[in-house]
Amino acid sequence: MCICIVRREGKKEHGVQSRHQEVMSVFVGKEHQKPLFILFASSSLFFNTTKSNAKKELEKKEEEEEETVVVRRINHEVASSSSSSSSEKKRKEKKMTTTKRGSLVQLKCAIQHYDWGIVGDQSAVAQLGSLNREEPIAKEKPHAEMWMGTHSSGLNVIKNERREHLKSFVESNAEEALGKKCQQRFGNDVPFLLKVLSVAKALSIQAHPDKQLAERLHEEKPHMYKDANHKPEMALAVTEFEALSGFVSEPKESLQKCPELRALTGIRMEEMDAMREDKKAQMKHVFTKVMLAEKEEVATQVQTLVKRLKAENKKDERDELALRLNAQYPDDVGVMCAYLLNYIKLQPGEAVYMAANEPHAYLDGECVEVMATSDNVVRAGLTPKARDTEILCDMLTYKLGKPEVLTGDVIDKNTTRYSPPFDEFELEVVSCAKEDTAEMTVSQGPSILLVKNGKGKINDDVAIEKGSVVFANANEKMTLTSSDEGGISIYRAQVNTRVF
């Protein structure tokens, strides 16, 4: 950039016309907007050769002073322009960081290799995780869980040049990302965590604490209980899915069916009869006796049970389960839970939910799981991990009876919704046929979407395929479009609509 100022002036001196011309050129760097140098060219076209030296010196001094004033003005204007340009640049940069960022972002998710996971490349976690993370499957490792959310034990990363954690993205855009009502209800974090589980052998006999207990456990044992939140959850079967969930309805019948269980507790039938009006008290009495029994006595009675069952020709499904659990965890007290907890088999498309302080254990199969954002687990059997047996026995509600199985509510031709009685979450399954579209429901809270299978787009500009995971801001209108190669199906976790 070049600024040129030309000054012409004429004056009559000693009867001779005199003209002076000054050309001042200011060269400015385009990139930095700062003056680089100033060049002055001065020529006298007509002058009085008889002018005295003194007068010439005086005129020269006046001209230099005038030129200095002009130069100062020019420098001031250029500096002001530079400062204004710099301020504008900073304003634009600030605007870029504070204005709305992408309302749909794709995520790189976390994989957990717990020893109960399915080994190799046949599990849903291995396949979806490999596609999502764009890395080969570690065939020698068990693939147990794929985490989608903001929990610190399995942080997700946004797939862009910033490589920002989803948690920090949400915190810095909380009202926009979460929505006002969600933010007021749950704070500056996504209130749910979405997972895929591939289960090869039984998970621990466990329960998740309520909010009050979680806060206490986190304060007392932060190495075991990583957060202060409760953890209600729901599992939707992808394959046939086996689990233990909640206590059976008749504690006395369990003792009558399994003599080894009765021997381990030392409970007489007369004791049970005395509590027949309070079956919850019966179950608490039996379960606590079993779980707190001495390890050596547990091993003795489990071995006796296994020997008896192997010798019998007629065994029911609970007997078969007890043998299977012992093969996985020899002589463990959790084997006895086959007779105390409900044994359920979910078919694909069926879901079961677990409130806080309810006992359960996943046994076999694959599922999509959604829960409150927490990783708090109180364990008491079928695990090599640390156990808090006394806390587990004390925290349980001892609610009896089979769990409710959800089959989903049909929202429209493309959408089935599973809504448990918890505020933090619900789950939708959205599908559309080849070269078709589906208008997704609009949530006032955030969403996390996992592509189960197929290829397509969301809103015509976010390309997705099997394994893709997308975070959507609150109030986002989304249209799912399948490709010409076939249909597409996704799981969508979101805040329970009853909150809004």
Short mmCIF file of C-alpha atoms in Angstrom, two decimals:
data_model
loop_
_atom_site.label_atom_id
_atom_site.label_comp_id
_atom_site.label_asym_id
_atom_site.label_seq_id
_atom_site.Cartn_x
_atom_site.Cartn_y
_atom_site.Cartn_z
CA MET A 1 0.00 0.00 0.00
CA CYS A 2 1.38 3.49 -0.92
CA ILE A 3 0.09 6.89 0.18
CA CYS A 4 1.32 9.88 -1.90
CA ILE A 5 0.85 13.51 -0.91
CA VAL A 6 1.78 16.15 -3.50
CA ARG A 7 1.97 19.82 -2.43
CA ARG A 8 2.32 22.62 -5.00
CA GLU A 9 2.55 26.27 -4.10
CA GLY A 10 3.71 29.41 -5.84
CA LYS A 11 4.90 32.75 -4.49
CA LYS A 12 6.40 35.90 -5.91
CA GLU A 13 9.79 36.86 -4.57
CA HIS A 14 11.85 39.83 -5.76
CA GLY A 15 9.64 39.98 -8.86
CA VAL A 16 10.41 36.33 -9.78
CA GLN A 17 7.76 33.61 -9.75
CA SER A 18 9.01 30.67 -7.66
CA ARG A 19 7.42 27.23 -7.52
CA HIS A 20 8.21 24.39 -5.13
CA GLN A 21 6.92 20.87 -5.34
CA GLU A 22 7.20 18.35 -2.54
CA VAL A 23 6.25 14.73 -2.98
CA MET A 24 5.94 12.64 0.12
CA SER A 25 5.34 8.91 -0.27
CA VAL A 26 4.46 6.71 2.68
CA PHE A 27 4.86 3.02 2.05
CA VAL A 28 2.82 0.76 4.29
CA GLY A 29 3.28 -3.02 4.71
CA LYS A 30 0.17 -4.88 3.69
CA GLU A 31 0.54 -7.64 6.25
CA HIS A 32 1.44 -5.74 9.39
CA GLN A 33 -0.22 -2.41 8.60
CA LYS A 34 2.78 -0.48 9.93
CA PRO A 35 4.80 2.33 8.25
CA LEU A 36 7.99 0.98 6.75
CA PHE A 37 9.69 4.17 5.47
CA ILE A 38 8.96 7.68 4.27
CA LEU A 39 10.61 9.15 1.17
CA PHE A 40 10.75 12.85 0.47
CA ALA A 41 11.53 14.31 -2.97
CA SER A 42 11.84 18.05 -3.27
CA SER A 43 12.65 20.03 -6.38
CA SER A 44 12.69 23.71 -7.16
CA LEU A 45 11.62 24.47 -10.71
CA PHE A 46 12.26 28.22 -10.60
CA PHE A 47 14.23 30.03 -8.00
CA ASN A 48 15.94 33.29 -7.48
CA THR A 49 19.65 32.77 -7.90
CA THR A 50 20.28 36.02 -6.10
CA LYS A 51 18.43 34.90 -2.94
CA SER A 52 20.60 35.35 0.05
CA ASN A 53 21.95 32.31 1.79
CA ALA A 54 20.31 33.41 5.02
CA LYS A 55 16.89 33.60 3.43
CA LYS A 56 17.36 30.24 1.76
CA GLU A 57 18.26 28.68 5.09
CA LEU A 58 15.17 30.24 6.68
CA GLU A 59 12.89 28.92 3.94
CA LYS A 60 14.48 25.48 4.18
CA LYS A 61 13.83 25.40 7.91
CA GLU A 62 10.20 26.47 7.44
CA GLU A 63 9.69 23.81 4.78
CA GLU A 64 11.22 21.09 6.97
CA GLU A 65 8.97 22.09 9.86
CA GLU A 66 5.92 21.97 7.57
CA GLU A 67 6.98 18.62 6.22
CA THR A 68 7.44 17.29 9.77
CA VAL A 69 3.88 18.34 10.67
CA VAL A 70 2.52 16.61 7.58
CA VAL A 71 4.55 13.48 8.26
CA ARG A 72 3.35 13.34 11.85
CA ARG A 73 -0.24 13.64 10.68
CA ILE A 74 0.27 10.89 8.12
CA ASN A 75 1.94 8.61 10.66
CA HIS A 76 -0.89 9.24 13.10
CA GLU A 77 -3.49 8.38 10.46
CA VAL A 78 -1.63 5.23 9.43
CA ALA A 79 -1.17 4.17 13.05
CA SER A 80 -4.85 4.83 13.73
CA SER A 81 -5.74 2.78 10.67
CA SER A 82 -3.42 0.01 11.84
CA SER A 83 -4.87 0.13 15.36
CA SER A 84 -8.40 0.10 13.99
CA SER A 85 -7.58 -2.84 11.72
CA SER A 86 -5.97 -4.71 14.62
CA SER A 87 -8.97 -4.02 16.84
CA GLU A 88 -11.31 -5.23 14.11
CA LYS A 89 -9.25 -8.38 13.70
CA LYS A 90 -9.36 -9.06 17.46
CA ARG A 91 -13.10 -8.37 17.50
CA LYS A 92 -13.65 -10.89 14.71
CA GLU A 93 -11.47 -13.47 16.45
CA LYS A 94 -13.42 -12.98 19.66
CA LYS A 95 -16.67 -13.31 17.76
CA MET A 96 -15.49 -16.57 16.25
CA THR A 97 -14.94 -18.04 19.71
CA THR A 98 -18.17 -16.79 21.24
CA THR A 99 -20.66 -17.25 18.43
CA LYS A 100 -22.46 -20.52 17.83
CA ARG A 101 -20.17 -23.40 17.05
CA GLY A 102 -21.24 -26.53 15.24
CA SER A 103 -24.57 -27.76 16.60
CA LEU A 104 -23.75 -31.25 15.25
CA VAL A 105 -20.28 -32.62 16.01
CA GLN A 106 -18.88 -36.08 15.42
CA LEU A 107 -17.16 -37.88 18.31
CA LYS A 108 -14.27 -40.27 18.79
CA CYS A 109 -15.37 -42.52 21.64
CA ALA A 110 -13.70 -44.50 24.42
CA ILE A 111 -13.40 -48.31 24.50
CA GLN A 112 -13.12 -50.30 27.76
CA HIS A 113 -11.36 -53.68 27.70
CA TYR A 114 -12.75 -55.25 30.89
CA ASP A 115 -12.08 -58.98 31.18
CA TRP A 116 -15.76 -59.94 30.91
CA GLY A 117 -15.97 -58.51 27.36
CA ILE A 118 -16.13 -60.51 24.14
CA VAL A 119 -12.68 -61.25 22.72
CA GLY A 120 -11.93 -60.64 19.04
CA ASP A 121 -13.73 -59.03 16.15
CA GLN A 122 -17.20 -60.55 16.52
CA SER A 123 -18.51 -58.21 19.20
CA ALA A 124 -20.54 -55.07 18.56
CA VAL A 125 -18.12 -53.06 20.70
CA ALA A 126 -15.13 -54.22 18.63
CA GLN A 127 -16.81 -53.51 15.29
CA LEU A 128 -18.41 -50.17 16.18
CA GLY A 129 -15.33 -49.05 18.09
CA SER A 130 -12.99 -49.86 15.23
CA LEU A 131 -15.10 -47.90 12.75
CA ASN A 132 -15.61 -45.00 15.13
CA ARG A 133 -11.95 -44.68 16.11
CA GLU A 134 -10.65 -45.54 12.61
CA GLU A 135 -8.25 -48.15 13.93
CA PRO A 136 -7.89 -51.94 13.54
CA ILE A 137 -9.53 -54.31 16.01
CA ALA A 138 -7.19 -55.68 18.69
CA LYS A 139 -8.26 -59.30 18.23
CA GLU A 140 -6.47 -60.57 21.32
CA LYS A 141 -8.30 -58.18 23.68
CA PRO A 142 -11.76 -58.39 25.25
CA HIS A 143 -13.99 -55.56 24.04
CA ALA A 144 -16.46 -54.83 26.83
CA GLU A 145 -17.87 -51.31 26.55
CA MET A 146 -18.01 -48.34 24.19
CA TRP A 147 -18.65 -45.06 26.03
CA MET A 148 -20.38 -42.02 24.51
CA GLY A 149 -20.61 -38.97 26.73
CA THR A 150 -18.69 -36.69 29.05
CA HIS A 151 -17.69 -38.92 31.99
CA SER A 152 -14.03 -38.53 32.94
CA SER A 153 -13.43 -42.31 32.91
CA GLY A 154 -14.16 -42.43 29.17
CA LEU A 155 -13.72 -38.98 27.64
CA ASN A 156 -14.92 -38.42 24.08
CA VAL A 157 -13.02 -36.20 21.63
CA ILE A 158 -14.62 -34.06 18.92
CA LYS A 159 -13.40 -35.00 15.45
CA ASN A 160 -12.12 -31.63 14.25
CA GLU A 161 -8.87 -29.69 14.14
CA ARG A 162 -9.28 -28.56 17.76
CA ARG A 163 -9.49 -32.15 19.10
CA GLU A 164 -11.52 -30.76 21.99
CA HIS A 165 -13.06 -32.97 24.67
CA LEU A 166 -16.84 -33.08 24.48
CA LYS A 167 -17.00 -32.18 28.16
CA SER A 168 -15.11 -28.88 27.70
CA PHE A 169 -17.11 -28.13 24.53
CA VAL A 170 -20.35 -28.49 26.47
CA GLU A 171 -19.13 -26.50 29.47
CA SER A 172 -18.04 -23.57 27.30
CA ASN A 173 -21.38 -23.54 25.42
CA ALA A 174 -23.65 -24.82 28.18
CA GLU A 175 -26.89 -22.99 27.49
CA GLU A 176 -26.66 -23.57 23.74
CA ALA A 177 -25.53 -27.20 24.02
CA LEU A 178 -27.79 -28.30 26.87
CA GLY A 179 -30.77 -26.00 26.61
CA LYS A 180 -31.97 -23.71 29.38
CA LYS A 181 -34.27 -26.19 31.15
CA CYS A 182 -31.73 -29.01 31.06
CA GLN A 183 -29.01 -26.70 32.35
CA GLN A 184 -31.21 -25.49 35.20
CA ARG A 185 -32.17 -29.07 36.12
CA PHE A 186 -28.82 -30.85 35.80
CA GLY A 187 -26.07 -28.21 35.67
CA ASN A 188 -23.40 -27.67 32.99
CA ASP A 189 -22.96 -31.28 31.91
CA VAL A 190 -24.71 -33.84 29.73
CA PRO A 191 -26.87 -35.72 32.28
CA PHE A 192 -26.68 -39.12 30.55
CA LEU A 193 -24.07 -41.59 29.33
CA LEU A 194 -24.64 -43.91 26.35
CA LYS A 195 -22.84 -47.25 26.08
CA VAL A 196 -22.67 -50.43 24.01
CA LEU A 197 -21.91 -53.60 25.99
CA SER A 198 -20.58 -56.92 24.69
CA VAL A 199 -20.85 -59.47 27.53
CA ALA A 200 -19.07 -62.83 27.36
CA LYS A 201 -19.29 -63.72 31.05
CA ALA A 202 -21.16 -62.45 34.07
CA LEU A 203 -20.60 -58.99 35.45
CA SER A 204 -20.54 -58.50 39.22
CA ILE A 205 -23.51 -58.77 41.56
CA GLN A 206 -23.96 -55.05 41.99
CA ALA A 207 -26.13 -52.03 42.64
CA HIS A 208 -25.71 -48.33 42.00
CA PRO A 209 -26.04 -45.84 44.85
CA ASP A 210 -28.65 -43.12 45.10
CA LYS A 211 -27.54 -39.49 45.07
CA GLN A 212 -27.08 -39.17 48.83
CA LEU A 213 -25.06 -42.37 49.17
CA ALA A 214 -23.00 -41.57 46.08
CA GLU A 215 -21.93 -38.26 47.58
CA ARG A 216 -20.84 -39.97 50.80
CA LEU A 217 -18.99 -42.81 49.06
CA HIS A 218 -17.21 -40.39 46.74
CA GLU A 219 -16.02 -38.37 49.71
CA GLU A 220 -14.92 -41.40 51.73
CA LYS A 221 -13.50 -43.58 48.93
CA PRO A 222 -12.77 -41.44 45.86
CA HIS A 223 -10.41 -44.14 44.50
CA MET A 224 -13.38 -46.55 44.20
CA TYR A 225 -16.26 -44.15 43.59
CA LYS A 226 -15.13 -41.66 40.97
CA ASP A 227 -18.04 -39.23 41.10
CA ALA A 228 -20.83 -38.06 43.40
CA ASN A 229 -23.76 -38.91 41.14
CA HIS A 230 -26.40 -41.63 41.24
CA LYS A 231 -26.66 -44.12 38.39
CA PRO A 232 -30.07 -45.38 37.35
CA GLU A 233 -29.75 -47.22 34.03
CA MET A 234 -31.57 -49.03 31.23
CA ALA A 235 -30.39 -51.80 28.91
CA LEU A 236 -31.89 -52.40 25.45
CA ALA A 237 -31.14 -55.85 24.04
CA VAL A 238 -29.32 -55.99 20.69
CA THR A 239 -29.00 -59.79 20.79
CA GLU A 240 -30.70 -62.15 23.24
CA PHE A 241 -29.53 -60.70 26.53
CA GLU A 242 -29.39 -62.52 29.87
CA ALA A 243 -29.38 -60.79 33.24
CA LEU A 244 -30.19 -61.10 36.91
CA SER A 245 -32.43 -58.21 37.97
CA GLY A 246 -34.18 -57.60 41.29
CA PHE A 247 -35.19 -60.11 43.94
CA VAL A 248 -37.52 -63.06 43.43
CA SER A 249 -40.99 -62.79 44.96
CA GLU A 250 -40.75 -65.70 47.44
CA PRO A 251 -37.58 -65.84 49.58
CA LYS A 252 -38.80 -68.90 51.46
CA GLU A 253 -39.20 -70.88 48.23
CA SER A 254 -35.56 -70.16 47.36
CA LEU A 255 -34.42 -71.71 50.65
CA GLN A 256 -36.67 -74.73 50.10
CA LYS A 257 -35.40 -75.27 46.56
CA CYS A 258 -31.71 -75.06 47.40
CA PRO A 259 -30.64 -76.90 50.57
CA GLU A 260 -27.07 -75.59 50.22
CA LEU A 261 -28.43 -72.02 50.34
CA ARG A 262 -30.34 -72.91 53.51
CA ALA A 263 -27.25 -74.47 55.05
CA LEU A 264 -25.12 -71.43 54.22
CA THR A 265 -27.54 -69.04 55.95
CA GLY A 266 -28.34 -71.25 58.91
CA ILE A 267 -31.91 -69.94 58.74
CA ARG A 268 -34.72 -72.22 59.96
CA MET A 269 -38.09 -72.26 58.25
CA GLU A 270 -39.70 -71.16 61.51
CA GLU A 271 -37.78 -67.89 61.28
CA MET A 272 -39.13 -67.30 57.82
CA ASP A 273 -42.67 -68.06 58.95
CA ALA A 274 -42.34 -65.49 61.72
CA MET A 275 -41.62 -62.84 59.07
CA ARG A 276 -44.20 -64.02 56.55
CA GLU A 277 -46.06 -60.69 56.74
CA ASP A 278 -42.95 -58.82 55.68
CA LYS A 279 -41.33 -60.54 52.72
CA LYS A 280 -38.91 -57.67 52.23
CA ALA A 281 -37.59 -58.36 55.71
CA GLN A 282 -37.37 -62.04 54.83
CA MET A 283 -35.27 -61.31 51.75
CA LYS A 284 -33.01 -58.90 53.58
CA HIS A 285 -32.42 -61.52 56.26
CA VAL A 286 -31.58 -64.23 53.72
CA PHE A 287 -29.49 -62.12 51.35
CA THR A 288 -27.41 -60.54 54.12
CA LYS A 289 -26.69 -63.93 55.68
CA VAL A 290 -25.55 -65.30 52.30
CA MET A 291 -23.39 -62.38 51.23
CA LEU A 292 -21.67 -61.95 54.62
CA ALA A 293 -20.96 -65.63 55.14
CA GLU A 294 -17.36 -66.70 55.68
CA LYS A 295 -15.48 -67.34 52.46
CA GLU A 296 -14.55 -70.92 53.44
CA GLU A 297 -18.15 -71.81 54.23
CA VAL A 298 -19.29 -70.28 50.95
CA ALA A 299 -16.77 -72.40 49.04
CA THR A 300 -17.91 -75.55 50.85
CA GLN A 301 -21.58 -75.04 50.11
CA VAL A 302 -21.00 -73.99 46.49
CA GLN A 303 -18.93 -77.13 45.89
CA THR A 304 -21.68 -79.24 47.46
CA LEU A 305 -24.27 -77.57 45.24
CA VAL A 306 -22.23 -78.13 42.07
CA LYS A 307 -21.62 -81.79 42.92
CA ARG A 308 -25.33 -82.37 43.51
CA LEU A 309 -26.43 -80.61 40.32
CA LYS A 310 -23.95 -82.49 38.14
CA ALA A 311 -25.29 -85.75 39.50
CA GLU A 312 -28.91 -84.84 38.78
CA ASN A 313 -30.43 -85.54 35.41
CA LYS A 314 -33.22 -83.00 35.75
CA LYS A 315 -32.10 -79.41 36.17
CA ASP A 316 -34.05 -76.20 35.63
CA GLU A 317 -32.63 -72.98 34.18
CA ARG A 318 -31.58 -71.67 37.59
CA ASP A 319 -29.58 -74.82 38.23
CA GLU A 320 -27.93 -74.52 34.82
CA LEU A 321 -27.13 -70.89 35.55
CA ALA A 322 -25.55 -71.76 38.90
CA LEU A 323 -23.25 -74.25 37.15
CA ARG A 324 -22.31 -71.69 34.52
CA LEU A 325 -21.55 -69.01 37.11
CA ASN A 326 -19.36 -71.40 39.07
CA ALA A 327 -17.42 -72.27 35.91
CA GLN A 328 -16.71 -68.55 35.45
CA TYR A 329 -16.14 -67.67 39.14
CA PRO A 330 -15.38 -70.89 41.08
CA ASP A 331 -16.65 -71.07 44.66
CA ASP A 332 -17.94 -67.48 44.56
CA VAL A 333 -20.86 -66.36 46.71
CA GLY A 334 -22.45 -64.90 43.58
CA VAL A 335 -23.28 -68.44 42.45
CA MET A 336 -25.97 -68.53 45.15
CA CYS A 337 -27.59 -65.42 43.70
CA ALA A 338 -28.93 -67.59 40.88
CA TYR A 339 -31.64 -68.58 43.38
CA LEU A 340 -32.28 -65.15 44.90
CA LEU A 341 -32.46 -62.78 41.90
CA ASN A 342 -34.81 -62.85 38.91
CA TYR A 343 -33.24 -64.56 35.91
CA ILE A 344 -34.43 -62.85 32.71
CA LYS A 345 -33.78 -63.25 28.99
CA LEU A 346 -34.48 -60.18 26.88
CA GLN A 347 -35.10 -60.50 23.17
CA PRO A 348 -33.77 -57.88 20.71
CA GLY A 349 -35.88 -54.73 21.04
CA GLU A 350 -36.79 -55.38 24.70
CA ALA A 351 -35.39 -53.23 27.51
CA VAL A 352 -35.14 -53.41 31.28
CA TYR A 353 -34.31 -50.59 33.68
CA MET A 354 -32.65 -50.58 37.10
CA ALA A 355 -33.24 -47.86 39.67
CA ALA A 356 -30.65 -46.92 42.26
CA ASN A 357 -30.19 -49.44 45.11
CA GLU A 358 -31.52 -52.40 43.08
CA PRO A 359 -29.36 -55.56 42.67
CA HIS A 360 -28.53 -56.88 39.21
CA ALA A 361 -25.88 -58.54 37.09
CA TYR A 362 -25.58 -58.78 33.31
CA LEU A 363 -24.76 -62.33 32.26
CA ASP A 364 -24.45 -62.72 28.50
CA GLY A 365 -25.22 -60.99 25.20
CA GLU A 366 -25.02 -57.49 23.75
CA CYS A 367 -27.01 -54.39 24.60
CA VAL A 368 -27.18 -50.62 24.28
CA GLU A 369 -27.18 -49.07 27.73
CA VAL A 370 -28.07 -45.54 28.81
CA MET A 371 -27.70 -44.18 32.33
CA ALA A 372 -27.15 -41.09 34.42
CA THR A 373 -23.60 -39.79 33.99
CA SER A 374 -21.83 -41.83 36.65
CA ASP A 375 -19.53 -44.82 37.07
CA ASN A 376 -20.42 -45.69 40.66
CA VAL A 377 -20.81 -49.43 41.29
CA VAL A 378 -21.12 -51.17 44.67
CA ARG A 379 -20.06 -54.80 44.20
CA ALA A 380 -20.46 -57.96 46.28
CA GLY A 381 -19.88 -61.04 44.10
CA LEU A 382 -18.76 -62.49 40.76
CA THR A 383 -15.84 -60.11 40.46
CA PRO A 384 -12.09 -59.85 41.07
CA LYS A 385 -12.59 -56.16 41.87
CA ALA A 386 -12.97 -54.63 45.32
CA ARG A 387 -16.21 -55.45 47.13
CA ASP A 388 -18.29 -53.39 49.52
CA THR A 389 -20.58 -56.17 50.71
CA GLU A 390 -21.88 -54.57 53.90
CA ILE A 391 -22.70 -51.34 52.06
CA LEU A 392 -24.50 -53.29 49.33
CA CYS A 393 -26.61 -55.26 51.79
CA ASP A 394 -27.52 -52.11 53.68
CA MET A 395 -28.33 -49.90 50.66
CA LEU A 396 -30.78 -52.19 48.83
CA THR A 397 -34.53 -51.52 48.83
CA TYR A 398 -35.37 -55.27 48.81
CA LYS A 399 -38.19 -54.69 46.40
CA LEU A 400 -39.51 -58.07 45.27
CA GLY A 401 -40.83 -59.28 41.93
CA LYS A 402 -39.86 -59.37 38.28
CA PRO A 403 -38.66 -56.20 36.61
CA GLU A 404 -40.76 -54.32 34.08
CA VAL A 405 -39.77 -55.10 30.50
CA LEU A 406 -40.19 -52.22 28.02
CA THR A 407 -40.97 -52.88 24.37
CA GLY A 408 -40.93 -49.21 23.34
CA ASP A 409 -43.59 -46.70 22.37
CA VAL A 410 -44.13 -46.04 18.67
CA ILE A 411 -43.75 -42.28 18.12
CA ASP A 412 -44.06 -42.37 14.33
CA LYS A 413 -43.30 -44.77 11.47
CA ASN A 414 -39.56 -44.24 11.96
CA THR A 415 -39.20 -43.84 15.73
CA THR A 416 -39.60 -46.11 18.78
CA ARG A 417 -38.98 -44.58 22.20
CA TYR A 418 -37.98 -46.28 25.47
CA SER A 419 -38.78 -44.04 28.46
CA PRO A 420 -37.82 -45.30 31.94
CA PRO A 421 -39.05 -43.50 35.08
CA PHE A 422 -35.86 -41.40 35.34
CA ASP A 423 -35.43 -37.75 34.37
CA GLU A 424 -31.89 -37.96 33.03
CA PHE A 425 -32.48 -40.07 29.95
CA GLU A 426 -34.54 -42.02 27.47
CA LEU A 427 -33.60 -43.86 24.28
CA GLU A 428 -34.99 -43.70 20.76
CA VAL A 429 -34.40 -46.08 17.86
CA VAL A 430 -34.77 -44.23 14.54
CA SER A 431 -34.74 -46.07 11.21
CA CYS A 432 -35.49 -45.27 7.61
CA ALA A 433 -35.51 -47.40 4.47
CA LYS A 434 -33.25 -47.06 1.45
CA GLU A 435 -33.28 -43.54 -0.06
CA ASP A 436 -35.83 -42.41 2.51
CA THR A 437 -35.90 -39.67 5.14
CA ALA A 438 -37.00 -39.45 8.77
CA GLU A 439 -37.79 -36.25 10.62
CA MET A 440 -36.43 -36.77 14.13
CA THR A 441 -38.24 -35.49 17.18
CA VAL A 442 -36.90 -32.19 18.53
CA SER A 443 -35.51 -32.40 22.07
CA GLN A 444 -35.13 -29.38 24.32
CA GLY A 445 -32.02 -31.06 25.69
CA PRO A 446 -28.85 -32.52 24.12
CA SER A 447 -28.69 -35.77 22.15
CA ILE A 448 -26.05 -38.39 21.40
CA LEU A 449 -26.62 -40.50 18.29
CA LEU A 450 -24.94 -43.80 17.41
CA VAL A 451 -25.28 -45.31 13.94
CA LYS A 452 -26.12 -48.99 14.40
CA ASN A 453 -25.89 -49.82 10.70
CA GLY A 454 -26.17 -48.28 7.24
CA LYS A 455 -25.03 -45.00 5.71
CA GLY A 456 -26.66 -41.63 5.29
CA LYS A 457 -26.69 -38.00 6.31
CA ILE A 458 -28.11 -35.76 8.98
CA ASN A 459 -29.46 -32.46 7.62
CA ASP A 460 -27.78 -33.16 4.26
CA ASP A 461 -24.37 -32.01 5.52
CA VAL A 462 -23.23 -34.48 8.21
CA ALA A 463 -22.23 -37.76 6.58
CA ILE A 464 -22.66 -40.77 8.87
CA GLU A 465 -22.16 -44.51 8.67
CA LYS A 466 -22.01 -47.54 10.97
CA GLY A 467 -19.99 -46.57 14.06
CA SER A 468 -20.49 -42.81 13.67
CA VAL A 469 -21.36 -40.98 16.88
CA VAL A 470 -22.84 -37.47 16.77
CA PHE A 471 -23.53 -34.97 19.55
CA ALA A 472 -26.44 -32.63 18.87
CA ASN A 473 -27.17 -29.40 20.71
CA ALA A 474 -30.51 -28.80 22.37
CA ASN A 475 -33.44 -27.84 20.11
CA GLU A 476 -31.65 -29.13 17.03
CA LYS A 477 -33.94 -30.00 14.12
CA MET A 478 -32.58 -33.11 12.43
CA THR A 479 -33.55 -34.94 9.28
CA LEU A 480 -32.08 -38.41 8.79
CA THR A 481 -31.56 -39.47 5.17
CA SER A 482 -30.43 -42.95 4.15
CA SER A 483 -28.11 -43.64 1.23
CA ASP A 484 -28.92 -45.39 -2.02
CA GLU A 485 -27.06 -48.45 -0.71
CA GLY A 486 -29.70 -49.37 1.85
CA GLY A 487 -31.51 -48.34 5.01
CA ILE A 488 -30.03 -46.80 8.16
CA SER A 489 -30.74 -47.28 11.87
CA ILE A 490 -29.51 -45.20 14.81
CA TYR A 491 -29.76 -45.14 18.59
CA ARG A 492 -30.44 -41.74 20.10
CA ALA A 493 -29.99 -40.99 23.81
CA GLN A 494 -31.61 -37.83 25.11
CA VAL A 495 -33.06 -36.24 28.24
CA ASN A 496 -36.40 -37.76 29.21
CA THR A 497 -39.17 -35.76 27.54
CA ARG A 498 -41.10 -35.66 30.82
CA VAL A 499 -38.56 -33.07 32.09
CA PHE A 500 -39.83 -30.58 29.51
#
